Amino acid sequence: MREHRRQFLTAVMGLALISGACAPKGSDKYFGKTVPPKDNVLHYISGSEPESLDPQISDGQPEARILMALYEGLVEYGPKDQQPIPALAKNWEISPKVDEFIFHIRDNGKWSDGTPITADDFVYSMRRGFDPDTASRTASLGTGIKYSEAFNGGQVFVKKGETYLLDKDFGGETKPPEPTFGPETALSRVLHSADRLTLDGDEKKRQKQIDGDPKLKAAVVGAEFVPVKAEDIGVEALDRYTLRITLRQSAPYFLGLLAHQFFRLVPKHVVSQFGRAWIRPEHIVTCGPFRIKTERPYDALIVEKDPNYWDAANVHLNGIEFYPIEENATQLNLYKAGSIEAFLNHTVLSSWVDEIKPYKDEYLNFPENATASYAINMTKPPFDNPKLRQAFVLAVDKDAVSDFRKVTKPLFGVTPTGTYPDFDAAMKKVGEELRQKSGQTPEQWAKQTKLFDPERARKLLSEAGYPVQQQGDGWACPTFPVENISLTFNTNENNKAIAEFVQAQWRRNLGITVPLRTMEFKTFLAERHTKQYVGFAQLLWSGDYMDPYTFLSLHYGKESAGDTGIDDPKFNAMLDEANAELDPQIRYEKLARAEYYLLDQAIVVPLTINATNWMKKPYVKGMYPNPGTLLPWKFVYIEQDPAKWDHDVDNIMVQSDPMVDEQLRTLTSTQTDKQLVASSK
Amino acid sequence: MPYFILRRLLVIIPMALIVVTITWGLIRLAPGNFYSGEKKLSPAVEANIRAKYGLDKPWYTQYAIMIKNIATGDFGTSLKYEGQSVNEIILRHLPYSATIGVLGYLLALAIGLTAGITAALKQNSSFDYGSMSLAMLGLSVPNFVLGPLLVLVFSFWLYWFPPARWGSPSAIVMPVVTLAAIYAAYIARLTRAGMLEVMRSDYIRTARAKGLDERTVLLRHAIRGGLIPVISFTGPALAALLAGTVVVERVFAIPGLGNIFIQSVLNRDEPLILGIVAFISLLIMVFNLVVDVSYGFLDPRIRYE
């Protein structure tokens, strides 16, 4: 998320630089110096300085890309579609309910110091990730694993005699016991018996919890509070090379999540020896295709091919130099000078796009698994009125906003279209059902799904108690308490431009001029997270994994991360029900229904689908603008022969590269087709 | 004199304490945390982080711990960059800032003094007008414009220097020139004004009346007095330069202290902010002391008791 932040000087620098940074049109085929490096080392600008090389500590995307070179987990992101492909797990089996996974770990995996990698390393890494002492910011990603949330939150079980109090006896839902998937063990018997009740680990908070529930109060008399331990969570080594993960409920998206840095391996034998200092250059041990060669903070992080890596034969590059540079003009300068081969996403500013776009062999602009919208605080009047929220949503022309931004695509909902074709189809199918039910013509429906209808917006506004009158050529809404609300965003040229554009739309279509409020990034986040804002706040969201749920869950449950204040039991239940669905297509339809329901609540003003918006030299191959710009580096290679260079990269996702295709085929051949299909949906 | 220096050195300690305390309070007042991001953390995860870094303790305990650590010269560990101590970060990045800062200032001195003295001696000549106009221009062109302009000319038209990044000696040229421009302009104007004033003073007239040749008058007597404004300016300027210059460091991707300082504030990285603020204030106080002491050597009329 940090990459969305731009420094104040970028815009000014851009003005001063635009004539210099961009070659005159048509004078050259390529943008600046285009000569492949002879030493087979890739030079890549990775954005801000990486926080930490500990995969369980860093949570940013710039770090994710570096960590992908250094560490591996059970699965890796596919180079084009980001769907999970085998990594340290050569294959896996999934329980019929998609709540239990058995992974078969490779027997030739090794750490960069030569120590063999076994299933125990995975057990250790996951336990460490959830350990409260690790204080991982990304731990919540894995809370689908049974009892991991309780362990991470320092909670306790309630033990009475030899038995534990059960969740279902105190308001939890009753789930029929499931047979263990695979061999039964002591742990699996616990995990597959009824859910245990967990209470807060903090004595005061727990007492409050107990005092508030007479039944619980009576039950805990004479009971013992047993802290939830690392050994209690649903991760287990069945033998040296077999790992089982048990979830608390079905989660069809879980496999895709396992490629996230949080689930990558950390070396027990080094962490236990050096503690937090294990990531220092003199101690660090890694398990990915590359290992650390030189670390110069704020200057360069240089990695080299690791001969101990199990698949070293298929790692093409000799090394990668990551440069932590944030200034967009500097990035482009270095690219033009040929000092780097590629840079991270979101880097070509709108003001430069027209100059850069003609370089068709280098400029990569594809939809991202990320959205921009304005959250509406529904807890504070006047926006506790759904009609009013709808009016503001319908008064913004999303196509126009996107055209204005140049590189993005319009967003008409919560989940970005184009990233999940099967989900798009489900949305269409459910939409058709809803259309017939509502009796609208296809034209009317098409208009409605675009979420832009100024006339209806004015009508809704009037119905909400704020009559709109014609005034000259435009409209006026004199009774609306506009001085109480605002559109809040963090200070940044792009954000400001969009906010002004949307402000103009509201003025034109509703006759309301919403005041703009801008503030420093962290100040803004505090304001939004605590829901102090009245009206609208910018909400940029990049998906954590390749499933629509990563966007829908943003508005799930209490204190949801969308910061709109929604906690809609019907919507929550719709999502739960969808995730319990085993047929991927039906699940998508259920999620689609939930999305339509959410759109009716009008808690966000959808704006745009982010674009990848980065460049690479044509001689760099196997590097794709996938939806998260998450680059599996072992597929990347440097092509010396200009005849084989990438050209017209708008087609790069459909063009085939025999080298990448073959590598991918070999890698996925260990996993049977059927299971891969199950995993990718 | 030694008594004066000792007294001034002793004042530095409470001053530094006050600076650190005010900074600490200001950081606490700023909304947001080092761990806050676009994605809101779950309460349990947030509680774990607060416990890990001691943020769950009462503020006075945290303040006491902070002061105790600083008193022993240990600014603790960065919150953002896990496992890196603040002292280590400052010492690691100081050389980069110091290199371009000192080189830039030396270049500025060379240009500024030459131009300033010459302009003063040839007052109202075309050189005077020319150099002072140039100085005015140097003062008004901000370095975030000058830097990219230099890149345009020297990297993309002439191919003389790389556009950014630390490494070869040639990569230092443009950052140093960008830094030097504004200081050279300032020094030139200060020198010219100082020299003009001194050249009209009584002791110069006396020196001339004694029959000294113009060269001796200038080098032995005038320059020492004429440079006092420049010396006063040098103290804080050099301190600021050593601590890094954000714009130049960002434009040329130099891993200096200035950029790290700004980032530490944006990141709410409390120990790092405190460390750098304390370091900069120490630099300023020490440099000011050096400047004050040097007055005594430059101008015989100034004496400290």
mmCIF file with all atom_site columns, C-alpha atoms in Angstrom, chain B residues 17 64-76 87:
data_model
loop_
_atom_site.group_PDB
_atom_site.id
_atom_site.type_symbol
_atom_site.label_atom_id
_atom_site.label_alt_id
_atom_site.label_comp_id
_atom_site.label_asym_id
_atom_site.label_entity_id
_atom_site.label_seq_id
_atom_site.pdbx_PDB_ins_code
_atom_site.Cartn_x
_atom_site.Cartn_y
_atom_site.Cartn_z
_atom_site.occupancy
_atom_site.B_iso_or_equiv
_atom_site.pdbx_formal_charge
_atom_site.auth_seq_id
_atom_site.auth_comp_id
_atom_site.auth_asym_id
_atom_site.auth_atom_id
_atom_site.pdbx_PDB_model_num
ATOM 1  C CA . LEU B 1 17 ? 17.154 16.551 26.514 1.00 0.00 ? 17 LEU B CA 1
ATOM 2  C CA . ALA B 1 64 ? 11.508 6.876  31.462 1.00 0.00 ? 64 ALA B CA 1
ATOM 3  C CA . ILE B 1 65 ? 12.780 3.906  29.465 1.00 0.00 ? 65 ILE B CA 1
ATOM 4  C CA . MET B 1 66 ? 13.454 6.152  26.482 1.00 0.00 ? 66 MET B CA 1
ATOM 5  C CA . ILE B 1 67 ? 15.405 8.720  28.526 1.00 0.00 ? 67 ILE B CA 1
ATOM 6  C CA . LYS B 1 68 ? 17.364 5.996  30.320 1.00 0.00 ? 68 LYS B CA 1
ATOM 7  C CA . ASN B 1 69 ? 18.371 4.429  27.023 1.00 0.00 ? 69 ASN B CA 1
ATOM 8  C CA . ILE B 1 70 ? 19.333 7.735  25.474 1.00 0.00 ? 70 ILE B CA 1
ATOM 9  C CA . ALA B 1 71 ? 21.364 8.685  28.534 1.00 0.00 ? 71 ALA B CA 1
ATOM 10 C CA . THR B 1 72 ? 23.480 5.602  27.894 1.00 0.00 ? 72 THR B CA 1
ATOM 11 C CA . GLY B 1 73 ? 23.841 6.553  24.238 1.00 0.00 ? 73 GLY B CA 1
ATOM 12 C CA . ASP B 1 74 ? 21.560 3.798  23.031 1.00 0.00 ? 74 ASP B CA 1
ATOM 13 C CA . PHE B 1 75 ? 18.611 4.932  20.924 1.00 0.00 ? 75 PHE B CA 1
ATOM 14 C CA . GLY B 1 76 ? 17.206 1.443  20.716 1.00 0.00 ? 76 GLY B CA 1
ATOM 15 C CA . ASN B 1 87 ? 22.923 4.045  16.051 1.00 0.00 ? 87 ASN B CA 1
#
